[in-house]
C-alpha cells in the first residue's frame, strides 16, 4: 500500500465524519495496515489537504466532495 492509500483513507474518513481519525481507530485502520514511511507521507499529504480547505475558507467538509 502507498502513501496515497493512507491519504485516501484519512480523507474519506474526514469527509464522512467531519473529524480527523485518531486514537485506536487510527491505530487499527492506518498503523496496522501501512508501512511507517507510507503513513508519514500520507499524513503529510492529508495535512496539505486540510490546509487547502482552510485556505478556501471552508470548514464545511461536505463542500469538498
PDB file of N, CA, C and O in Angstrom:
ATOM      1  N   UNK A   1       0.840  -1.163   0.000  1.00  0.00           N
ATOM      2  CA  UNK A   1       0.000   0.000   0.000  1.00  0.00           C
ATOM      3  C   UNK A   1       0.894   1.238   0.000  1.00  0.00           C
ATOM      4  O   UNK A   1       2.051   1.181   0.350  1.00  0.00           O
ATOM      5  N   UNK A   2       0.309   2.327  -0.351  1.00  0.00           N
ATOM      6  CA  UNK A   2       1.131   3.521  -0.548  1.00  0.00           C
ATOM      7  C   UNK A   2       0.649   4.701   0.293  1.00  0.00           C
ATOM      8  O   UNK A   2      -0.395   4.655   0.939  1.00  0.00           O
ATOM      9  N   UNK A   3       1.435   5.762   0.228  1.00  0.00           N
ATOM     10  CA  UNK A   3       1.069   6.999   0.907  1.00  0.00           C
ATOM     11  C   UNK A   3      -0.262   7.532   0.381  1.00  0.00           C
ATOM     12  O   UNK A   3      -1.057   8.086   1.150  1.00  0.00           O
ATOM     13  N   UNK A   4      -0.512   7.364  -0.904  1.00  0.00           N
ATOM     14  CA  UNK A   4      -1.785   7.817  -1.470  1.00  0.00           C
ATOM     15  C   UNK A   4      -2.960   7.053  -0.867  1.00  0.00           C
ATOM     16  O   UNK A   4      -4.037   7.615  -0.657  1.00  0.00           O
ATOM     17  N   UNK A   5      -2.765   5.776  -0.582  1.00  0.00           N
ATOM     18  CA  UNK A   5      -3.824   4.986   0.043  1.00  0.00           C
ATOM     19  C   UNK A   5      -4.089   5.461   1.472  1.00  0.00           C
ATOM     20  O   UNK A   5      -5.241   5.513   1.912  1.00  0.00           O
ATOM     21  N   UNK A   6      -3.025   5.812   2.202  1.00  0.00           N
ATOM     22  CA  UNK A   6      -3.182   6.366   3.546  1.00  0.00           C
ATOM     23  C   UNK A   6      -3.980   7.672   3.454  1.00  0.00           C
ATOM     24  O   UNK A   6      -4.947   7.880   4.192  1.00  0.00           O
ATOM     25  N   UNK A   7      -3.563   8.538   2.545  1.00  0.00           N
ATOM     26  CA  UNK A   7      -4.261   9.807   2.356  1.00  0.00           C
ATOM     27  C   UNK A   7      -5.732   9.574   2.036  1.00  0.00           C
ATOM     28  O   UNK A   7      -6.615  10.210   2.610  1.00  0.00           O
ATOM     29  N   UNK A   8      -6.022   8.651   1.136  1.00  0.00           N
ATOM     30  CA  UNK A   8      -7.408   8.397   0.738  1.00  0.00           C
ATOM     31  C   UNK A   8      -8.244   7.938   1.930  1.00  0.00           C
ATOM     32  O   UNK A   8      -9.372   8.404   2.116  1.00  0.00           O
ATOM     33  N   UNK A   9      -7.713   7.048   2.743  1.00  0.00           N
ATOM     34  CA  UNK A   9      -8.469   6.586   3.918  1.00  0.00           C
ATOM     35  C   UNK A   9      -8.723   7.727   4.894  1.00  0.00           C
ATOM     36  O   UNK A   9      -9.815   7.852   5.450  1.00  0.00           O
ATOM     37  N   UNK A  10      -7.688   8.541   5.106  1.00  0.00           N
ATOM     38  CA  UNK A  10      -7.835   9.673   6.028  1.00  0.00           C
ATOM     39  C   UNK A  10      -8.851  10.684   5.485  1.00  0.00           C
ATOM     40  O   UNK A  10      -9.707  11.170   6.223  1.00  0.00           O
ATOM     41  N   UNK A  11      -8.764  10.971   4.203  1.00  0.00           N
ATOM     42  CA  UNK A  11      -9.681  11.932   3.578  1.00  0.00           C
ATOM     43  C   UNK A  11     -11.111  11.394   3.590  1.00  0.00           C
ATOM     44  O   UNK A  11     -12.046  12.122   3.939  1.00  0.00           O
ATOM     45  N   UNK A  12     -11.280  10.137   3.216  1.00  0.00           N
ATOM     46  CA  UNK A  12     -12.624   9.539   3.204  1.00  0.00           C
ATOM     47  C   UNK A  12     -13.256   9.593   4.597  1.00  0.00           C
ATOM     48  O   UNK A  12     -14.437   9.916   4.736  1.00  0.00           O
ATOM     49  N   UNK A  13     -12.467   9.272   5.603  1.00  0.00           N
ATOM     50  CA  UNK A  13     -12.959   9.315   6.970  1.00  0.00           C
ATOM     51  C   UNK A  13     -13.368  10.743   7.347  1.00  0.00           C
ATOM     52  O   UNK A  13     -14.428  10.969   7.927  1.00  0.00           O
ATOM     53  N   UNK A  14     -12.529  11.697   6.988  1.00  0.00           N
ATOM     54  CA  UNK A  14     -12.811  13.095   7.300  1.00  0.00           C
ATOM     55  C   UNK A  14     -14.090  13.565   6.601  1.00  0.00           C
ATOM     56  O   UNK A  14     -14.937  14.215   7.210  1.00  0.00           O
ATOM     57  N   UNK A  15     -14.230  13.240   5.333  1.00  0.00           N
ATOM     58  CA  UNK A  15     -15.413  13.669   4.586  1.00  0.00           C
ATOM     59  C   UNK A  15     -16.683  13.001   5.111  1.00  0.00           C
ATOM     60  O   UNK A  15     -17.757  13.606   5.105  1.00  0.00           O
ATOM     61  N   UNK A  16     -16.551  11.774   5.565  1.00  0.00           N
ATOM     62  CA  UNK A  16     -17.701  11.033   6.080  1.00  0.00           C
ATOM     63  C   UNK A  16     -18.122  11.520   7.466  1.00  0.00           C
ATOM     64  O   UNK A  16     -19.324  11.632   7.750  1.00  0.00           O
ATOM     65  N   UNK A  17     -17.138  11.828   8.324  1.00  0.00           N
ATOM     66  CA  UNK A  17     -17.447  12.120   9.719  1.00  0.00           C
ATOM     67  C   UNK A  17     -17.273  13.583  10.112  1.00  0.00           C
ATOM     68  O   UNK A  17     -17.824  14.015  11.122  1.00  0.00           O
ATOM     69  N   UNK A  18     -16.449  14.310   9.364  1.00  0.00           N
ATOM     70  CA  UNK A  18     -16.122  15.675   9.747  1.00  0.00           C
ATOM     71  C   UNK A  18     -15.045  15.744  10.808  1.00  0.00           C
ATOM     72  O   UNK A  18     -14.723  16.816  11.315  1.00  0.00           O
ATOM     73  N   UNK A  19     -14.485  14.604  11.151  1.00  0.00           N
ATOM     74  CA  UNK A  19     -13.436  14.516  12.167  1.00  0.00           C
ATOM     75  C   UNK A  19     -12.177  13.896  11.577  1.00  0.00           C
ATOM     76  O   UNK A  19     -12.236  13.182  10.575  1.00  0.00           O
ATOM     77  N   UNK A  20     -11.068  14.138  12.248  1.00  0.00           N
ATOM     78  CA  UNK A  20      -9.805  13.530  11.852  1.00  0.00           C
ATOM     79  C   UNK A  20      -9.659  12.221  12.614  1.00  0.00           C
ATOM     80  O   UNK A  20      -9.838  12.182  13.833  1.00  0.00           O
ATOM     81  N   UNK A  21      -9.336  11.160  11.888  1.00  0.00           N
ATOM     82  CA  UNK A  21      -9.165   9.854  12.505  1.00  0.00           C
ATOM     83  C   UNK A  21      -8.006   9.904  13.504  1.00  0.00           C
ATOM     84  O   UNK A  21      -6.936  10.417  13.189  1.00  0.00           O
ATOM     85  N   UNK A  22      -8.244   9.343  14.685  1.00  0.00           N
ATOM     86  CA  UNK A  22      -7.201   9.343  15.700  1.00  0.00           C
ATOM     87  C   UNK A  22      -7.417   8.209  16.682  1.00  0.00           C
ATOM     88  O   UNK A  22      -8.374   7.451  16.565  1.00  0.00           O
ATOM     89  N   UNK A  23      -6.515   8.091  17.631  1.00  0.00           N
ATOM     90  CA  UNK A  23      -6.643   7.097  18.685  1.00  0.00           C
ATOM     91  C   UNK A  23      -6.626   5.669  18.170  1.00  0.00           C
ATOM     92  O   UNK A  23      -5.909   5.330  17.230  1.00  0.00           O
ATOM     93  N   UNK A  24      -7.428   4.836  18.824  1.00  0.00           N
ATOM     94  CA  UNK A  24      -7.461   3.413  18.497  1.00  0.00           C
ATOM     95  C   UNK A  24      -7.887   3.176  17.055  1.00  0.00           C
ATOM     96  O   UNK A  24      -7.359   2.292  16.384  1.00  0.00           O
ATOM     97  N   UNK A  25      -8.810   3.967  16.570  1.00  0.00           N
ATOM     98  CA  UNK A  25      -9.254   3.802  15.185  1.00  0.00           C
ATOM     99  C   UNK A  25      -8.103   4.044  14.213  1.00  0.00           C
ATOM    100  O   UNK A  25      -7.927   3.308  13.253  1.00  0.00           O
ATOM    101  N   UNK A  26      -7.294   5.071  14.482  1.00  0.00           N
ATOM    102  CA  UNK A  26      -6.131   5.357  13.643  1.00  0.00           C
ATOM    103  C   UNK A  26      -5.144   4.188  13.697  1.00  0.00           C
ATOM    104  O   UNK A  26      -4.628   3.758  12.655  1.00  0.00           O
ATOM    105  N   UNK A  27      -4.925   3.655  14.871  1.00  0.00           N
ATOM    106  CA  UNK A  27      -4.011   2.520  15.017  1.00  0.00           C
ATOM    107  C   UNK A  27      -4.496   1.316  14.208  1.00  0.00           C
ATOM    108  O   UNK A  27      -3.720   0.667  13.521  1.00  0.00           O
ATOM    109  N   UNK A  28      -5.797   1.038  14.302  1.00  0.00           N
ATOM    110  CA  UNK A  28      -6.350  -0.132  13.627  1.00  0.00           C
ATOM    111  C   UNK A  28      -6.436   0.057  12.110  1.00  0.00           C
ATOM    112  O   UNK A  28      -6.142  -0.862  11.349  1.00  0.00           O
ATOM    113  N   UNK A  29      -6.856   1.224  11.673  1.00  0.00           N
ATOM    114  CA  UNK A  29      -7.082   1.467  10.246  1.00  0.00           C
ATOM    115  C   UNK A  29      -5.824   1.847   9.473  1.00  0.00           C
ATOM    116  O   UNK A  29      -5.695   1.514   8.296  1.00  0.00           O
ATOM    117  N   UNK A  30      -4.910   2.547  10.118  1.00  0.00           N
ATOM    118  CA  UNK A  30      -3.754   3.081   9.416  1.00  0.00           C
ATOM    119  C   UNK A  30      -2.465   2.379   9.841  1.00  0.00           C
ATOM    120  O   UNK A  30      -1.788   1.755   9.018  1.00  0.00           O
ATOM    121  N   UNK A  31      -2.121   2.480  11.108  1.00  0.00           N
ATOM    122  CA  UNK A  31      -0.827   1.957  11.555  1.00  0.00           C
ATOM    123  C   UNK A  31      -0.671   0.459  11.339  1.00  0.00           C
ATOM    124  O   UNK A  31       0.428  -0.008  11.017  1.00  0.00           O
ATOM    125  N   UNK A  32      -1.737  -0.291  11.484  1.00  0.00           N
ATOM    126  CA  UNK A  32      -1.625  -1.746  11.339  1.00  0.00           C
ATOM    127  C   UNK A  32      -1.686  -2.203   9.879  1.00  0.00           C
ATOM    128  O   UNK A  32      -1.426  -3.371   9.597  1.00  0.00           O
ATOM    129  N   UNK A  33      -1.992  -1.292   8.955  1.00  0.00           N
ATOM    130  CA  UNK A  33      -2.150  -1.691   7.554  1.00  0.00           C
ATOM    131  C   UNK A  33      -1.126  -1.094   6.595  1.00  0.00           C
ATOM    132  O   UNK A  33      -1.106  -1.467   5.424  1.00  0.00           O
ATOM    133  N   UNK A  34      -0.307  -0.168   7.072  1.00  0.00           N
ATOM    134  CA  UNK A  34       0.616   0.527   6.178  1.00  0.00           C
ATOM    135  C   UNK A  34       2.017   0.578   6.760  1.00  0.00           C
ATOM    136  O   UNK A  34       2.185   0.559   7.981  1.00  0.00           O
ATOM    137  N   UNK A  35       2.994   0.685   5.892  1.00  0.00           N
ATOM    138  CA  UNK A  35       4.385   0.832   6.303  1.00  0.00           C
ATOM    139  C   UNK A  35       4.581   2.228   6.905  1.00  0.00           C
ATOM    140  O   UNK A  35       3.934   3.188   6.471  1.00  0.00           O
ATOM    141  N   UNK A  36       5.478   2.334   7.895  1.00  0.00           N
ATOM    142  CA  UNK A  36       5.697   3.635   8.551  1.00  0.00           C
ATOM    143  C   UNK A  36       5.998   4.784   7.576  1.00  0.00           C
ATOM    144  O   UNK A  36       5.460   5.884   7.758  1.00  0.00           O
ATOM    145  N   UNK A  37       6.825   4.549   6.574  1.00  0.00           N
ATOM    146  CA  UNK A  37       7.134   5.622   5.615  1.00  0.00           C
ATOM    147  C   UNK A  37       5.885   6.071   4.859  1.00  0.00           C
ATOM    148  O   UNK A  37       5.716   7.260   4.591  1.00  0.00           O
ATOM    149  N   UNK A  38       5.024   5.122   4.518  1.00  0.00           N
ATOM    150  CA  UNK A  38       3.789   5.469   3.817  1.00  0.00           C
ATOM    151  C   UNK A  38       2.835   6.243   4.730  1.00  0.00           C
ATOM    152  O   UNK A  38       2.146   7.168   4.286  1.00  0.00           O
ATOM    153  N   UNK A  39       2.794   5.868   6.012  1.00  0.00           N
ATOM    154  CA  UNK A  39       1.948   6.585   6.975  1.00  0.00           C
ATOM    155  C   UNK A  39       2.407   8.037   7.086  1.00  0.00           C
ATOM    156  O   UNK A  39       1.599   8.969   7.003  1.00  0.00           O
ATOM    157  N   UNK A  40       3.707   8.227   7.228  1.00  0.00           N
ATOM    158  CA  UNK A  40       4.237   9.585   7.382  1.00  0.00           C
ATOM    159  C   UNK A  40       3.940  10.423   6.148  1.00  0.00           C
ATOM    160  O   UNK A  40       3.433  11.542   6.249  1.00  0.00           O
ATOM    161  N   UNK A  41       4.237   9.894   4.976  1.00  0.00           N
ATOM    162  CA  UNK A  41       3.991  10.648   3.741  1.00  0.00           C
ATOM    163  C   UNK A  41       2.488  10.875   3.530  1.00  0.00           C
ATOM    164  O   UNK A  41       2.069  11.959   3.114  1.00  0.00           O
ATOM    165  N   UNK A  42       1.672   9.868   3.814  1.00  0.00           N
ATOM    166  CA  UNK A  42       0.226  10.019   3.682  1.00  0.00           C
ATOM    167  C   UNK A  42      -0.324  11.093   4.599  1.00  0.00           C
ATOM    168  O   UNK A  42      -1.224  11.847   4.225  1.00  0.00           O
ATOM    169  N   UNK A  43       0.219  11.175   5.805  1.00  0.00           N
ATOM    170  CA  UNK A  43      -0.209  12.221   6.732  1.00  0.00           C
ATOM    171  C   UNK A  43       0.220  13.601   6.257  1.00  0.00           C
ATOM    172  O   UNK A  43      -0.520  14.578   6.434  1.00  0.00           O
ATOM    173  N   UNK A  44       1.386  13.693   5.633  1.00  0.00           N
ATOM    174  CA  UNK A  44       1.810  14.978   5.057  1.00  0.00           C
ATOM    175  C   UNK A  44       0.846  15.413   3.945  1.00  0.00           C
ATOM    176  O   UNK A  44       0.451  16.583   3.876  1.00  0.00           O
ATOM    177  N   UNK A  45       0.448  14.478   3.101  1.00  0.00           N
ATOM    178  CA  UNK A  45      -0.496  14.781   2.021  1.00  0.00           C
ATOM    179  C   UNK A  45      -1.839  15.206   2.618  1.00  0.00           C
ATOM    180  O   UNK A  45      -2.448  16.185   2.174  1.00  0.00           O
ATOM    181  N   UNK A  46      -2.303  14.479   3.630  1.00  0.00           N
ATOM    182  CA  UNK A  46      -3.570  14.812   4.283  1.00  0.00           C
ATOM    183  C   UNK A  46      -3.495  16.190   4.933  1.00  0.00           C
ATOM    184  O   UNK A  46      -4.450  16.971   4.868  1.00  0.00           O
ATOM    185  N   UNK A  47      -2.373  16.507   5.537  1.00  0.00           N
ATOM    186  CA  UNK A  47      -2.190  17.819   6.150  1.00  0.00           C
ATOM    187  C   UNK A  47      -2.297  18.928   5.099  1.00  0.00           C
ATOM    188  O   UNK A  47      -2.928  19.963   5.343  1.00  0.00           O
ATOM    189  N   UNK A  48      -1.696  18.712   3.934  1.00  0.00           N
ATOM    190  CA  UNK A  48      -1.813  19.709   2.855  1.00  0.00           C
ATOM    191  C   UNK A  48      -3.265  19.851   2.410  1.00  0.00           C
ATOM    192  O   UNK A  48      -3.737  20.958   2.123  1.00  0.00           O
ATOM    193  N   UNK A  49      -3.983  18.746   2.343  1.00  0.00           N
ATOM    194  CA  UNK A  49      -5.406  18.763   2.004  1.00  0.00           C
ATOM    195  C   UNK A  49      -6.174  19.625   3.009  1.00  0.00           C
ATOM    196  O   UNK A  49      -6.990  20.471   2.629  1.00  0.00           O
ATOM    197  N   UNK A  50      -5.912  19.433   4.300  1.00  0.00           N
ATOM    198  CA  UNK A  50      -6.583  20.236   5.326  1.00  0.00           C
ATOM    199  C   UNK A  50      -6.216  21.711   5.202  1.00  0.00           C
ATOM    200  O   UNK A  50      -7.069  22.583   5.384  1.00  0.00           O
ATOM    201  N   UNK A  51      -4.956  21.991   4.890  1.00  0.00           N
ATOM    202  CA  UNK A  51      -4.528  23.381   4.680  1.00  0.00           C
ATOM    203  C   UNK A  51      -5.285  24.016   3.520  1.00  0.00           C
ATOM    204  O   UNK A  51      -5.691  25.175   3.594  1.00  0.00           O
ATOM    205  N   UNK A  52      -5.479  23.260   2.440  1.00  0.00           N
ATOM    206  CA  UNK A  52      -6.210  23.779   1.277  1.00  0.00           C
ATOM    207  C   UNK A  52      -7.655  24.104   1.638  1.00  0.00           C
ATOM    208  O   UNK A  52      -8.193  25.114   1.192  1.00  0.00           O
ATOM    209  N   UNK A  53      -8.273  23.257   2.432  1.00  0.00           N
ATOM    210  CA  UNK A  53      -9.649  23.510   2.867  1.00  0.00           C
ATOM    211  C   UNK A  53      -9.698  24.818   3.645  1.00  0.00           C
ATOM    212  O   UNK A  53     -10.580  25.647   3.435  1.00  0.00           O
ATOM    213  N   UNK A  54      -8.739  24.992   4.533  1.00  0.00           N
ATOM    214  CA  UNK A  54      -8.705  26.190   5.370  1.00  0.00           C
ATOM    215  C   UNK A  54      -8.488  27.438   4.520  1.00  0.00           C
ATOM    216  O   UNK A  54      -9.135  28.453   4.732  1.00  0.00           O
ATOM    217  N   UNK A  55      -7.612  27.364   3.532  1.00  0.00           N
ATOM    218  CA  UNK A  55      -7.332  28.500   2.659  1.00  0.00           C
ATOM    219  C   UNK A  55      -8.578  28.877   1.862  1.00  0.00           C
ATOM    220  O   UNK A  55      -8.869  30.047   1.661  1.00  0.00           O
ATOM    221  N   UNK A  56      -9.328  27.868   1.434  1.00  0.00           N
ATOM    222  CA  UNK A  56     -10.548  28.133   0.661  1.00  0.00           C
ATOM    223  C   UNK A  56     -11.671  28.650   1.542  1.00  0.00           C
ATOM    224  O   UNK A  56     -12.744  28.981   1.063  1.00  0.00           O
ATOM    225  N   UNK A  57     -11.421  28.689   2.857  1.00  0.00           N
ATOM    226  CA  UNK A  57     -12.411  29.246   3.772  1.00  0.00           C
ATOM    227  C   UNK A  57     -13.526  28.317   4.118  1.00  0.00           C
ATOM    228  O   UNK A  57     -14.555  28.724   4.629  1.00  0.00           O
ATOM    229  N   UNK A  58     -13.338  27.045   3.852  1.00  0.00           N
ATOM    230  CA  UNK A  58     -14.427  26.103   4.111  1.00  0.00           C
ATOM    231  C   UNK A  58     -14.174  25.214   5.288  1.00  0.00           C
ATOM    232  O   UNK A  58     -13.251  24.423   5.284  1.00  0.00           O
ATOM    233  N   UNK A  59     -14.976  25.360   6.305  1.00  0.00           N
ATOM    234  CA  UNK A  59     -14.937  24.372   7.387  1.00  0.00           C
ATOM    235  C   UNK A  59     -16.000  23.325   7.136  1.00  0.00           C
ATOM    236  O   UNK A  59     -16.081  22.334   7.835  1.00  0.00           O
ATOM    237  N   UNK A  60     -16.835  23.546   6.135  1.00  0.00           N
ATOM    238  CA  UNK A  60     -17.886  22.592   5.782  1.00  0.00           C
ATOM    239  C   UNK A  60     -17.276  21.483   4.947  1.00  0.00           C
ATOM    240  O   UNK A  60     -17.060  21.642   3.751  1.00  0.00           O
ATOM    241  N   UNK A  61     -16.997  20.344   5.544  1.00  0.00           N
ATOM    242  CA  UNK A  61     -16.319  19.262   4.844  1.00  0.00           C
ATOM    243  C   UNK A  61     -17.155  18.689   3.697  1.00  0.00           C
ATOM    244  O   UNK A  61     -16.605  18.186   2.745  1.00  0.00           O
ATOM    245  N   UNK A  62     -18.447  18.783   3.752  1.00  0.00           N
ATOM    246  CA  UNK A  62     -19.292  18.229   2.689  1.00  0.00           C
ATOM    247  C   UNK A  62     -19.094  18.982   1.375  1.00  0.00           C
ATOM    248  O   UNK A  62     -19.288  18.428   0.304  1.00  0.00           O
ATOM    249  N   UNK A  63     -18.694  20.236   1.440  1.00  0.00           N
ATOM    250  CA  UNK A  63     -18.494  21.022   0.221  1.00  0.00           C
ATOM    251  C   UNK A  63     -17.260  20.595  -0.543  1.00  0.00           C
ATOM    252  O   UNK A  63     -17.082  20.944  -1.695  1.00  0.00           O
ATOM    253  N   UNK A  64     -16.389  19.792   0.071  1.00  0.00           N
ATOM    254  CA  UNK A  64     -15.143  19.377  -0.558  1.00  0.00           C
ATOM    255  C   UNK A  64     -15.356  18.200  -1.505  1.00  0.00           C
ATOM    256  O   UNK A  64     -14.589  17.965  -2.394  1.00  0.00           O
ATOM    257  N   UNK A  65     -16.406  17.458  -1.302  1.00  0.00           N
ATOM    258  CA  UNK A  65     -16.660  16.254  -2.095  1.00  0.00           C
ATOM    259  C   UNK A  65     -16.730  16.653  -3.543  1.00  0.00           C
ATOM    260  O   UNK A  65     -16.129  16.300  -4.407  1.00  0.00           O
TER     261      UNK A  65
END
